[in-house]
Coordinates of C-alpha atoms and ligand atoms in Angstrom, one line a residue:
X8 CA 0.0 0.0 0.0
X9 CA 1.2 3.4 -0.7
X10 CA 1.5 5.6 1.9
X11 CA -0.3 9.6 1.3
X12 CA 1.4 12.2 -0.5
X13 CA 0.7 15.8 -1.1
X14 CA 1.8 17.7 -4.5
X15 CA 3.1 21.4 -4.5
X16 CA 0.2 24.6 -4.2
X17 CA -0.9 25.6 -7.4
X18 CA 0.4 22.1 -9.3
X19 CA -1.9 21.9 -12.7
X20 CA -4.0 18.4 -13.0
X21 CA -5.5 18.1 -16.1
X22 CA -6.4 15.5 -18.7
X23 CA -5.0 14.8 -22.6
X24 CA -6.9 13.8 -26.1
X25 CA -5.3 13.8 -29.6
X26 CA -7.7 15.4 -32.4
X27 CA -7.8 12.0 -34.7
X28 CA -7.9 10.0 -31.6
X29 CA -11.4 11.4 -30.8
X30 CA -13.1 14.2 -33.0
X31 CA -14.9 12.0 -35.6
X32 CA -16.3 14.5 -38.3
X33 CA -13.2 13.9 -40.5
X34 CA -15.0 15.2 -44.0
X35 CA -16.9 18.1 -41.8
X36 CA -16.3 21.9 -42.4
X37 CA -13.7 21.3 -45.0
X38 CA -11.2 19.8 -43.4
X39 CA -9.2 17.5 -45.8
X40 CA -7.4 13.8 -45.5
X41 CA -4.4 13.6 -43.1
X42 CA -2.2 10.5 -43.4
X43 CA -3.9 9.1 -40.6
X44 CA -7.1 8.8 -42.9
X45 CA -5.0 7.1 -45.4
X46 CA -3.5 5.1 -43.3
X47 CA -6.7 3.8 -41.1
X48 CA -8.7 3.2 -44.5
X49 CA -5.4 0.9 -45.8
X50 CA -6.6 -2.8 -45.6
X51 CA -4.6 -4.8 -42.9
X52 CA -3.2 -1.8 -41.3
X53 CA -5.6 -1.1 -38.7
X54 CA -7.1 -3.9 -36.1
X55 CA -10.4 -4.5 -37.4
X56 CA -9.8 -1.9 -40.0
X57 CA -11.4 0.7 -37.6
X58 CA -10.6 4.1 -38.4
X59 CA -11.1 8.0 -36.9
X60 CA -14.3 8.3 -38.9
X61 CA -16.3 8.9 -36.3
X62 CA -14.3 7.8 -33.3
X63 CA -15.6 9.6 -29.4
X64 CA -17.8 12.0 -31.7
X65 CA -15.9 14.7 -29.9
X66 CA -16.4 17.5 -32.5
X67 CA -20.1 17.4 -31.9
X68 CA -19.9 16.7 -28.1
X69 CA -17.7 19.2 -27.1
X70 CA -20.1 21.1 -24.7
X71 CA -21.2 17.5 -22.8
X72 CA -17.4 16.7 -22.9
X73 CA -16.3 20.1 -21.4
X74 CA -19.2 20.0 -19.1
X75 CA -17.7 16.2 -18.3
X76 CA -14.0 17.8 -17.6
X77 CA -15.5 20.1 -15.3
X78 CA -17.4 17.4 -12.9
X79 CA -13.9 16.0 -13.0
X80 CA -12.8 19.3 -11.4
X81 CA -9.9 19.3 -14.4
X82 CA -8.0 22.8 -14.0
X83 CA -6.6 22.0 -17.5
X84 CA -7.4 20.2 -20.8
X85 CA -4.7 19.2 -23.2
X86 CA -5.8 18.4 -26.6
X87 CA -4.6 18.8 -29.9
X88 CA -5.4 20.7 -33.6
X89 CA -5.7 18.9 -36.8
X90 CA -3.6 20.5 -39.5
X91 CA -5.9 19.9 -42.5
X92 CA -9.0 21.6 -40.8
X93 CA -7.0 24.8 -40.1
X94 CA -5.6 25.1 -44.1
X95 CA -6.7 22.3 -45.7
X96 CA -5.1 23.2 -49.2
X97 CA -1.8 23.3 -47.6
X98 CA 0.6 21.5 -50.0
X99 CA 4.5 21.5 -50.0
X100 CA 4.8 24.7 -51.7
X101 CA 2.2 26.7 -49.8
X102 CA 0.2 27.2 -46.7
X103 CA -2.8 27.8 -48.7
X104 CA -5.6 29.6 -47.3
X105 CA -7.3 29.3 -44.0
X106 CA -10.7 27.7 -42.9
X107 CA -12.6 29.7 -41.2
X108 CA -14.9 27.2 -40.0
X109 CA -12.3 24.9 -39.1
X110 CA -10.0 27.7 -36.9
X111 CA -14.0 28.6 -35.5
X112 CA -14.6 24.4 -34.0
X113 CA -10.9 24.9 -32.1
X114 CA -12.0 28.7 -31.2
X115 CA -15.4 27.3 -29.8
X116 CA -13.6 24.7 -27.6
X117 CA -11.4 27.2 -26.0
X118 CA -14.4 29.7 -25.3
X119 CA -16.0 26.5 -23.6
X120 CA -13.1 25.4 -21.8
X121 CA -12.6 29.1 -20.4
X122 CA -16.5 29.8 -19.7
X123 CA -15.8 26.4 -17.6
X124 CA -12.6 27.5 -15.7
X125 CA -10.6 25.0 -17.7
X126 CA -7.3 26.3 -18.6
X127 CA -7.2 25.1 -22.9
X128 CA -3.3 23.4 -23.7
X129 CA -2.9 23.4 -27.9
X130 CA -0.6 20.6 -29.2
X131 CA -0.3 21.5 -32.7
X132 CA 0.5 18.3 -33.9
X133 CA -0.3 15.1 -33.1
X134 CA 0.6 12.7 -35.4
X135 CA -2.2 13.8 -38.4
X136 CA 0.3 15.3 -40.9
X137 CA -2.0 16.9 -44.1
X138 CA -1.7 14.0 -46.7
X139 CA -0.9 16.2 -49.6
X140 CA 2.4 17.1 -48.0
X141 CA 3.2 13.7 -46.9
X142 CA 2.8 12.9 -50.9
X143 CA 5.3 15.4 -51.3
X144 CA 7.4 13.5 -49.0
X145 CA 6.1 14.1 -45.5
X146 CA 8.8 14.9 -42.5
X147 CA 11.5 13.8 -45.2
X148 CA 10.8 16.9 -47.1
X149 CA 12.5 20.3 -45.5
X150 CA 9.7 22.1 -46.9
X151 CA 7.5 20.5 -44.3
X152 CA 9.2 22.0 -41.8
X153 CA 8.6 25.3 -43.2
X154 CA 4.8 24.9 -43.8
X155 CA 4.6 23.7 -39.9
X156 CA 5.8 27.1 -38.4
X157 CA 3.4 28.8 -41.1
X158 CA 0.5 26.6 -39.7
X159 CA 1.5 27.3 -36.0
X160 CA 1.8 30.9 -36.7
X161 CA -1.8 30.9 -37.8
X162 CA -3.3 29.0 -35.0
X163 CA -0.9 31.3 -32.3
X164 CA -2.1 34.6 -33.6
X165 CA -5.7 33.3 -33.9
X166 CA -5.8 31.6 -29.7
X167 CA -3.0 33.4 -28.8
X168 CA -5.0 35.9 -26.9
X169 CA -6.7 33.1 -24.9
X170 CA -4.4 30.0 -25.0
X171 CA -0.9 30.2 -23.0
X172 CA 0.8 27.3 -23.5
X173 CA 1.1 25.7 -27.2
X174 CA 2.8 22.4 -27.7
X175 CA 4.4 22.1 -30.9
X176 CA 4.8 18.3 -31.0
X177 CA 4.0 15.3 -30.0
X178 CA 6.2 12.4 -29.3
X179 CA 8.2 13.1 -32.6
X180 CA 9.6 9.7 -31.8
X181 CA 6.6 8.0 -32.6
X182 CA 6.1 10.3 -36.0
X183 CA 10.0 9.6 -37.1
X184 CA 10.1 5.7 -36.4
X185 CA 7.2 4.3 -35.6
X186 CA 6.0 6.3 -38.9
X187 CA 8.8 6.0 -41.0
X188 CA 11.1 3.3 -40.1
X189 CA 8.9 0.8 -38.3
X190 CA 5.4 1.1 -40.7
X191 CA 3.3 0.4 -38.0
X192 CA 2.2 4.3 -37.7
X193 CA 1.0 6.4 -40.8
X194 CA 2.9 7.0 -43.4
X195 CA 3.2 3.3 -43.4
X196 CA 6.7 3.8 -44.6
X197 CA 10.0 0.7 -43.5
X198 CA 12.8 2.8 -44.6
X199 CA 15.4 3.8 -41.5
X200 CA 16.8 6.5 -43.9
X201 CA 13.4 8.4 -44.7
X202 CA 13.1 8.2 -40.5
X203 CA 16.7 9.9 -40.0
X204 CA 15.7 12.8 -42.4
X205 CA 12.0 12.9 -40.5
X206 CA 13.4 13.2 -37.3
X207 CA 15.7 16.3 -38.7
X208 CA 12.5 17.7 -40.1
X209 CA 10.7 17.3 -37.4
X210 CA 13.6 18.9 -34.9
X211 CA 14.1 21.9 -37.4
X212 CA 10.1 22.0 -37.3
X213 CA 10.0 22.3 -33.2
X214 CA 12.3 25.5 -33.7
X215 CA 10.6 27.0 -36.6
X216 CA 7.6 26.7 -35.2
X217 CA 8.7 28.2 -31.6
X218 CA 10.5 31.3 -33.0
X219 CA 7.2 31.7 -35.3
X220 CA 4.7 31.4 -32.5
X221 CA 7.1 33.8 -30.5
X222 CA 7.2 36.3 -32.9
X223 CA 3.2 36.4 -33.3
X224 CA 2.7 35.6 -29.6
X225 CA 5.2 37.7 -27.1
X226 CA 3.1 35.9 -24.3
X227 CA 2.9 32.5 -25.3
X228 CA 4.9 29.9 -23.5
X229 CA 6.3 27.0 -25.9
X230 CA 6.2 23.0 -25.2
X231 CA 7.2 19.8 -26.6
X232 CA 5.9 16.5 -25.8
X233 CA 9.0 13.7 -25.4
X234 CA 7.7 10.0 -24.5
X235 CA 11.4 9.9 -22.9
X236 CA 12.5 6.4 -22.4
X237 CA 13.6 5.4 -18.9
X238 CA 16.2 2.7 -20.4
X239 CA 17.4 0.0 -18.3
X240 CA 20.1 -2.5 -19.5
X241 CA 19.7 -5.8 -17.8
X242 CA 23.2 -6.6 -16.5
X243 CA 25.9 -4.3 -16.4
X244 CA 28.0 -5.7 -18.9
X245 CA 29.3 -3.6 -21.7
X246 CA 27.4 -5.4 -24.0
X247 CA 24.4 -4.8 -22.1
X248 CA 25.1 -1.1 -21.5
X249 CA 26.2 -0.5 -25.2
X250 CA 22.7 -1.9 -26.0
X251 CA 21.2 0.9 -23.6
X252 CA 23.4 3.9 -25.2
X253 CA 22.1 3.2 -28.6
X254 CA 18.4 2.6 -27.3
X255 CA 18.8 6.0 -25.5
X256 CA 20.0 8.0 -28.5
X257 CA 17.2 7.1 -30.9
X258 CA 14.1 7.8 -28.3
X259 CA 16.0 10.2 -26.0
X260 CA 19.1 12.1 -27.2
X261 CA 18.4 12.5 -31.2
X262 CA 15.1 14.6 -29.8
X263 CA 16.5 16.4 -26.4
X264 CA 20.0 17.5 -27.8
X265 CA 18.7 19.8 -30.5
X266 CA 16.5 21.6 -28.9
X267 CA 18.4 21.6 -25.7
X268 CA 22.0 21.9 -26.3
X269 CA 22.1 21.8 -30.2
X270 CA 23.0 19.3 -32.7
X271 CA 23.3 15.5 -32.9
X272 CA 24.8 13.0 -30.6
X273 CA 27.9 11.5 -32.5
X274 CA 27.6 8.6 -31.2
X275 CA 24.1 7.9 -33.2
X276 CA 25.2 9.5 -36.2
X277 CA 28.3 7.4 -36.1
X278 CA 26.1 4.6 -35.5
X279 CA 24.1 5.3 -38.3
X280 CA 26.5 5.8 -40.8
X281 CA 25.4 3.4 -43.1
X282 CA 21.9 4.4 -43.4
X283 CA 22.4 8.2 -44.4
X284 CA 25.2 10.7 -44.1
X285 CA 23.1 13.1 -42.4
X286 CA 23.2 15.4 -45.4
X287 CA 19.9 16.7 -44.6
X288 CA 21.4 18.5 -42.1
X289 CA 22.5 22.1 -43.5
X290 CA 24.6 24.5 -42.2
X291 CA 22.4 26.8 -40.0
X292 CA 20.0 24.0 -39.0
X293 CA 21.6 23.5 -35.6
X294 CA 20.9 26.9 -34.3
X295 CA 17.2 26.7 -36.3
X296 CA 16.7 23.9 -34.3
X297 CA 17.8 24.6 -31.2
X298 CA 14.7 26.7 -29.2
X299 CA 14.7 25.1 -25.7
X300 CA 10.9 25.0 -24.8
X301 CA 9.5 27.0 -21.7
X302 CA 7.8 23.6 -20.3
X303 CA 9.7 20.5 -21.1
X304 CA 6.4 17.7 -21.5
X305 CA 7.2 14.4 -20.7
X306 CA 5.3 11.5 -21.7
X307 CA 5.8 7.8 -19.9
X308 CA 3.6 4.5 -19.9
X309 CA 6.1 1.6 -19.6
X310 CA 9.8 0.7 -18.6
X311 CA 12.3 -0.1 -21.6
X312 CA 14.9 -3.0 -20.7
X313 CA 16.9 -3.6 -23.4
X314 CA 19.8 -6.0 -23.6
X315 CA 22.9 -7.2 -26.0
X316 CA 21.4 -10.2 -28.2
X317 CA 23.8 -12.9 -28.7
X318 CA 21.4 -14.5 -31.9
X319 CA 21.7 -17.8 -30.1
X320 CA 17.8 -18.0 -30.0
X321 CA 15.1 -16.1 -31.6
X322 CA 15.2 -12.3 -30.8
X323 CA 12.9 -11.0 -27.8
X324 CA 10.3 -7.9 -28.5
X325 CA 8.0 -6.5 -26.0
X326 CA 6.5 -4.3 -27.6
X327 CA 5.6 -6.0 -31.0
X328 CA 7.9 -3.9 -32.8
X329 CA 10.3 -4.9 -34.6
X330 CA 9.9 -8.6 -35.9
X331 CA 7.8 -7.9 -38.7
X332 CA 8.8 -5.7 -42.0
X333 CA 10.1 -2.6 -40.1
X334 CA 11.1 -2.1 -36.5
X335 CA 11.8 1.6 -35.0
X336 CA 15.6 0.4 -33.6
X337 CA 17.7 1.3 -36.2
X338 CA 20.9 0.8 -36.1
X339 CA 20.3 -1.7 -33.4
X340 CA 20.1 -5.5 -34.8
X341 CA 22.1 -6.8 -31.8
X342 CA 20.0 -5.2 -29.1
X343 CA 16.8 -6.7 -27.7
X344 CA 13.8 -6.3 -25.3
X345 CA 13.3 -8.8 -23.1
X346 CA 9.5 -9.8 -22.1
X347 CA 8.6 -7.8 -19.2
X348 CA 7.5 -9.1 -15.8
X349 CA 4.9 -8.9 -14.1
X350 CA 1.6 -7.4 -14.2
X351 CA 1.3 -5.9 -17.9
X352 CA -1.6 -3.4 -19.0
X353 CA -3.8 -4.3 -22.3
X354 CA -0.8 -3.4 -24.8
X355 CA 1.4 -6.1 -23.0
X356 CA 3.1 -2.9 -21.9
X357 CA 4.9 -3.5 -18.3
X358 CA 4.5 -1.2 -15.2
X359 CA 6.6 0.1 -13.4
X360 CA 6.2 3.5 -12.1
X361 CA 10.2 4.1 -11.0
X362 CA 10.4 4.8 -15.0
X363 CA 8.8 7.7 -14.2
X364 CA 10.6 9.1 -11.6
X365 CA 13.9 8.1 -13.3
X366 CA 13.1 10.6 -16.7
X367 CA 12.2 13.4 -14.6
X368 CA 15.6 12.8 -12.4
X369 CA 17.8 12.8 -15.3
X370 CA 16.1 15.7 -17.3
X371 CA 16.6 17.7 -13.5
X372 CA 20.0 16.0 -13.5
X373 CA 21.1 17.3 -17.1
X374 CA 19.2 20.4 -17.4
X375 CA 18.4 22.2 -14.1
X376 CA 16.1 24.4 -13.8
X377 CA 14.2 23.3 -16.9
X378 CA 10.3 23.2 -16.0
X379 CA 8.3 20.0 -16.7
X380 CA 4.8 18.9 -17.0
X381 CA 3.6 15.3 -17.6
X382 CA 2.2 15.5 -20.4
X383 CA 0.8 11.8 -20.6
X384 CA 0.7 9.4 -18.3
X385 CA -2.2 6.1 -18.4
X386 CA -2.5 2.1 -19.2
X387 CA -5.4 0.7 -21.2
X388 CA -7.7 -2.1 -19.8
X389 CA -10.5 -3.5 -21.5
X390 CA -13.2 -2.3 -18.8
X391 CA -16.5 -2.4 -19.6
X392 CA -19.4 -1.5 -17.8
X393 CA -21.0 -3.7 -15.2
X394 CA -24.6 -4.9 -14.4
X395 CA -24.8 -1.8 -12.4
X396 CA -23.5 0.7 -14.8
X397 CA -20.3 1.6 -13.3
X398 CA -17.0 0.9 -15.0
X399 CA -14.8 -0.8 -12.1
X400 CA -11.2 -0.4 -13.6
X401 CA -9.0 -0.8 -10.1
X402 CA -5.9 -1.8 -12.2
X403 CA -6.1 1.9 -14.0
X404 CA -6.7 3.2 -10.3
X405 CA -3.4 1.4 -9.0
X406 CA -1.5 2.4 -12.1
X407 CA -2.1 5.8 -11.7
X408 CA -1.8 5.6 -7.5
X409 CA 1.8 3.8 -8.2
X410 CA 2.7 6.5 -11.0
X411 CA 1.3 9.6 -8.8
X412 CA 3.1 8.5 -6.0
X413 CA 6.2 8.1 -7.7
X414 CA 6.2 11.9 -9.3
X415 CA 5.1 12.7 -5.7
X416 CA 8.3 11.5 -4.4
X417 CA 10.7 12.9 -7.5
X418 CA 9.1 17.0 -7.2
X419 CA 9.8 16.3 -3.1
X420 CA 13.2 16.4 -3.9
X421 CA 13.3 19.2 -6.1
X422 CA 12.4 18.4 -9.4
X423 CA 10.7 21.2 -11.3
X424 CA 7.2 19.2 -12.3
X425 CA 4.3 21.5 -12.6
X426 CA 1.8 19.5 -13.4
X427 CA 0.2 16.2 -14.9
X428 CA -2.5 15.3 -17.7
X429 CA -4.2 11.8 -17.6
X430 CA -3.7 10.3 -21.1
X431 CA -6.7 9.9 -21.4
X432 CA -10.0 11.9 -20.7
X433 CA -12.0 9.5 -22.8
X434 CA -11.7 6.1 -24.5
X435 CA -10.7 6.4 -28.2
X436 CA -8.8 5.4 -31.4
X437 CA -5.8 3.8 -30.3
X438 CA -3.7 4.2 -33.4
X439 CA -3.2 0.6 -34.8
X440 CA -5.0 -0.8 -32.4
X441 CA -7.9 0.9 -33.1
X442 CA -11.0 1.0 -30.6
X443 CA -9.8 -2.2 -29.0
X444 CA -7.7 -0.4 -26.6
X445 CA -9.5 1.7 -23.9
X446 CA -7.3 4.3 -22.2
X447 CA -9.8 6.7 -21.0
X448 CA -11.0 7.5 -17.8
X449 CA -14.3 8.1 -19.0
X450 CA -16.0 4.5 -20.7
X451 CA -17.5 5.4 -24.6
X452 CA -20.0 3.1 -25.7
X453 CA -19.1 4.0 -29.6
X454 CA -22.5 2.6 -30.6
X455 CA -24.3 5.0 -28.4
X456 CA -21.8 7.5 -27.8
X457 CA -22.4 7.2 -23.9
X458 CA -20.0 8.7 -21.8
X459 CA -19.7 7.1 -18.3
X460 CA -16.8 7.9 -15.7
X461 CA -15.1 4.8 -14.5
X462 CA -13.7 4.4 -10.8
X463 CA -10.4 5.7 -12.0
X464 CA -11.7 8.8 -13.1
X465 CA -13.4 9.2 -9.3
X466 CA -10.5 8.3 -8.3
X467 CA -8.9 11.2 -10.2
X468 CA -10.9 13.8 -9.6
X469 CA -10.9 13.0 -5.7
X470 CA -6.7 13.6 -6.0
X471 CA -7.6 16.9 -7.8
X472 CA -10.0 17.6 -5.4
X473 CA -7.0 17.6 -2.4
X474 CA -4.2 18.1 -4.6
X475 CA -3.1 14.8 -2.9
X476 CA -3.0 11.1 -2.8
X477 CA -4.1 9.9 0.6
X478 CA -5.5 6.0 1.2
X479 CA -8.9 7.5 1.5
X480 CA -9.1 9.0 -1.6
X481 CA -11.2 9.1 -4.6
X482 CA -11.6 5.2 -4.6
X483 CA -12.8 5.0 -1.6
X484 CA -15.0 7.9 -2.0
Ligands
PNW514 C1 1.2 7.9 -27.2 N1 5.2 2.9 -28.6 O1 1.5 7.0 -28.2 C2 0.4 9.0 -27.8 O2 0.9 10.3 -27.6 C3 -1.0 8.8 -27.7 O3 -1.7 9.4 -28.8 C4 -1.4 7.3 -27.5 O4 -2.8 7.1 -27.5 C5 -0.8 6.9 -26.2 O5 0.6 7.2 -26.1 C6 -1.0 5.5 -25.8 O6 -0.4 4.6 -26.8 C7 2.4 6.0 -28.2 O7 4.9 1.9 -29.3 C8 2.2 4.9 -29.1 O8 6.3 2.9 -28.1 C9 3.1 3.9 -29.2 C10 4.3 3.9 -28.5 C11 4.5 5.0 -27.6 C12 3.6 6.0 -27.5

């Protein structure tokens, strides 16, 4: 049993959503295919071919789902903006012109969320690049780069007068390798070059985009969204820790160091030496790049032990990735994951909480003084409701008790943490794995669209409630 903790005065508890995730309406008000429509609507790519179509309904819900955030007593709501609704003729030469109606749906939701004391967090991108630039080459194409900080610009000078804090991207990661390299993300591509040159793009993008927003937005605070890996080698052998080092440059240091610090580790580029010669990288683009954000988000779900593979016996992945065409580790054929133990959530994902703790201490560690928020932080389980019409979901409850805890502990000693966002409000499209993944704490019936609060989101609102997590708390209530 844990024991109670209390977070800092003033700490900022919210909840997170993606705009293809949950909004539905994807031919509404102009908006025009992202790659994510592409992708979903591609036989075999999708489990049970599900796709965003009409996914939580959001965009027609979005005074029942505000009203829902505020019963939750949510002080913030992070959620993000799909490109193709804002200029949905965008191609790689041009912005194109701007929807009105499609800037007015994100302009409503931040009037709601303010009329309701809800403090509105953009994310600018979430993984729904506009498909007519991704047929131009997507985040291997500089001039995607370019079109993003015209895009952000657009949405800053149009919210900036009510929104604060605008996140430029989201787990870039996951749009670099699971995108690019891996296939198991849209564009659908398995080419560990193309991913390279995306996640260049996509770290020149993160700086265009800030000094763009900056420029229209004096006021406006600038994040970035990192699911950081906490990366733990089994044994400490050198083989073992060479394993981690390589593991941590792809997910960690290819993303932090630009922004942060400037330029590319050598190590990785040395390392990938044989996939590309880094030629997308032009003189100027490190200092382009490197815009260290106001609020440092950090995304975590699961630990990542890696370990040296000997190819004695078949190759361990815990995560699915990387046995079938594509797999995200570049660069990394004698590195694998072992199995995790234990109790796993519904994406065979382990738990561990510590991992949390861990990336906060080493981002404290490496760059004091940099503020953080976490951005993401949830398990899927397949709850359902019961006889009674409550959603009983105590293994989402203990995940997020172990994980709260945890952050409890780390911001005790020091660590500049100002807040955390549920991933996520409501169950929704899980990517790939479609509706069959439910990470909400609010249930959706998708045939009826009925929204019902499981124990984990009492649970949550009673720790937003007292700012704390006491024994008593929320699930007991
Ligand atoms: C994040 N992986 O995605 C995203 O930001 C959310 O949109 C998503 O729903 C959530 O986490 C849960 O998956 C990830 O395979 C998807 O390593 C896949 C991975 C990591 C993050």
């Amino acid at each position: 049993m844990s024991a109670a903790r209390s977070f800092p005065p003033g700490f900022d508890w919210g909840a997170a959503t993606a705009a293809y995730q949950i909004e539905g309406a994807v031919d509404e008000d102009g908006r025009t295919p992202s790659i994510w429509d592409t992708y979903a609507h591609t036989p075999g790519r999708t489990v049970g071919g599900d796709t965003g179509d009409v996914a939580a309904d959001h965009y027609h819900r979005v005074d029942a789902d505000v009203a829902l955030m505020r019963e939750l007593g949510l002080h913030s709501y992070r959620f993000s903006i799909s490109w193709s609704r804002i200029t949905p003729q965008v191609d790689a030469e041009r912005l194109g012109p701007v929807n009105p109606a499609g800037l007015a749906f994100y302009a409503r939701l931040v009037d709601t969320l303010l009329a309701a004391g809800i403090t509105p967090v953009v994310t600018l991108y979430h993984w729904d690049l506009p498909q007519a630039l991704e047929d131009a080459g997507g985040w291997t194409s500089r001039a995607t780069s370019y079109r993003f900080a015209e895009y952000a610009a657009v949405v800053a000078a149009e919210l900036g007068d009510r929104v604060g804090l605008f996140t430029t991207l989201n787990e870039p990661w996951c749009s670099a390798f699971l995108g690019y390299a891996a296939g198991v993300h849209a564009p659908g591509r398995t080419d560990p070059a193309a991913a390279l040159a995306a996640v260049h793009h996509l770290n020149l993008a993160h700086g265009l985009a800030a000094r763009a927003i900056r420029e229209r937005v004096p006021s406006a605070r600038i994040a970035v969204s990192l699911n950081l890996a906490w990366v733990v080698p089994e044994t400490g052998s050198a083989a073992d820790r060479d394993a981690a080092r390589r593991v941590d440059g792809l997910q960690n240091r290819l993303f932090l160091q630009p922004m942060l610090t400037g330029g590319y580790p050598a190590d990785v580029v040395a390392d990938t030496a044989d996939i590309t010669d880094w030629s997308f990288v032009r003189s100027g683009d490190e200092e382009l790049a490197l815009v260290p954000p106001d609020v440092l988000g950090v995304n975590y779900y699961t630990p990542t032990h890696v370990r040296h593979w000997t190819r004695e016996r078949p190759r361990e992945t815990a995560d699915g990735h990387g046995d079938g065409t594509g797999s995200p580790w570049i660069a990394c054929d004698d590195v694998e994951f072992p199995r995790p133990v234990g109790p796993l959530t519904d994406m065979g994902w382990g738990i561990d909480a510590r991992g949390l703790a861990e990336v906060v201490r080493r981002i404290d560690r490496e760059h004091p003084g940099l503020e953080m928020v976490v951005t993401e932080n949830g398990a899927a389980f397949p709850d359902e409701p019961g006889s009674d019409g409550t959603v009983a979901d105590p293994e989402r409850v203990a995940y997020l008790r172990g994980h709260l805890a945890a952050l409890a502990d780390v911001i005790a000693e020091g660590a500049p943490v100002r807040g955390y966002y549920v991933w996520s409000l409501l169950d929704n499209f899980e990517w790939a794995w479609g509706y069959a993944k439910r990470f909400g704490v609010v249930h959706v019936d998708y045939a009826t669209q009925v929204r019902t609060p499981k124990d984990s989101a009492r649970f949550y609102a009673g720790v937003v409630r007292t700012n704390s997590l006491t024994l008593d708390t929320g699930d007991a209530a």
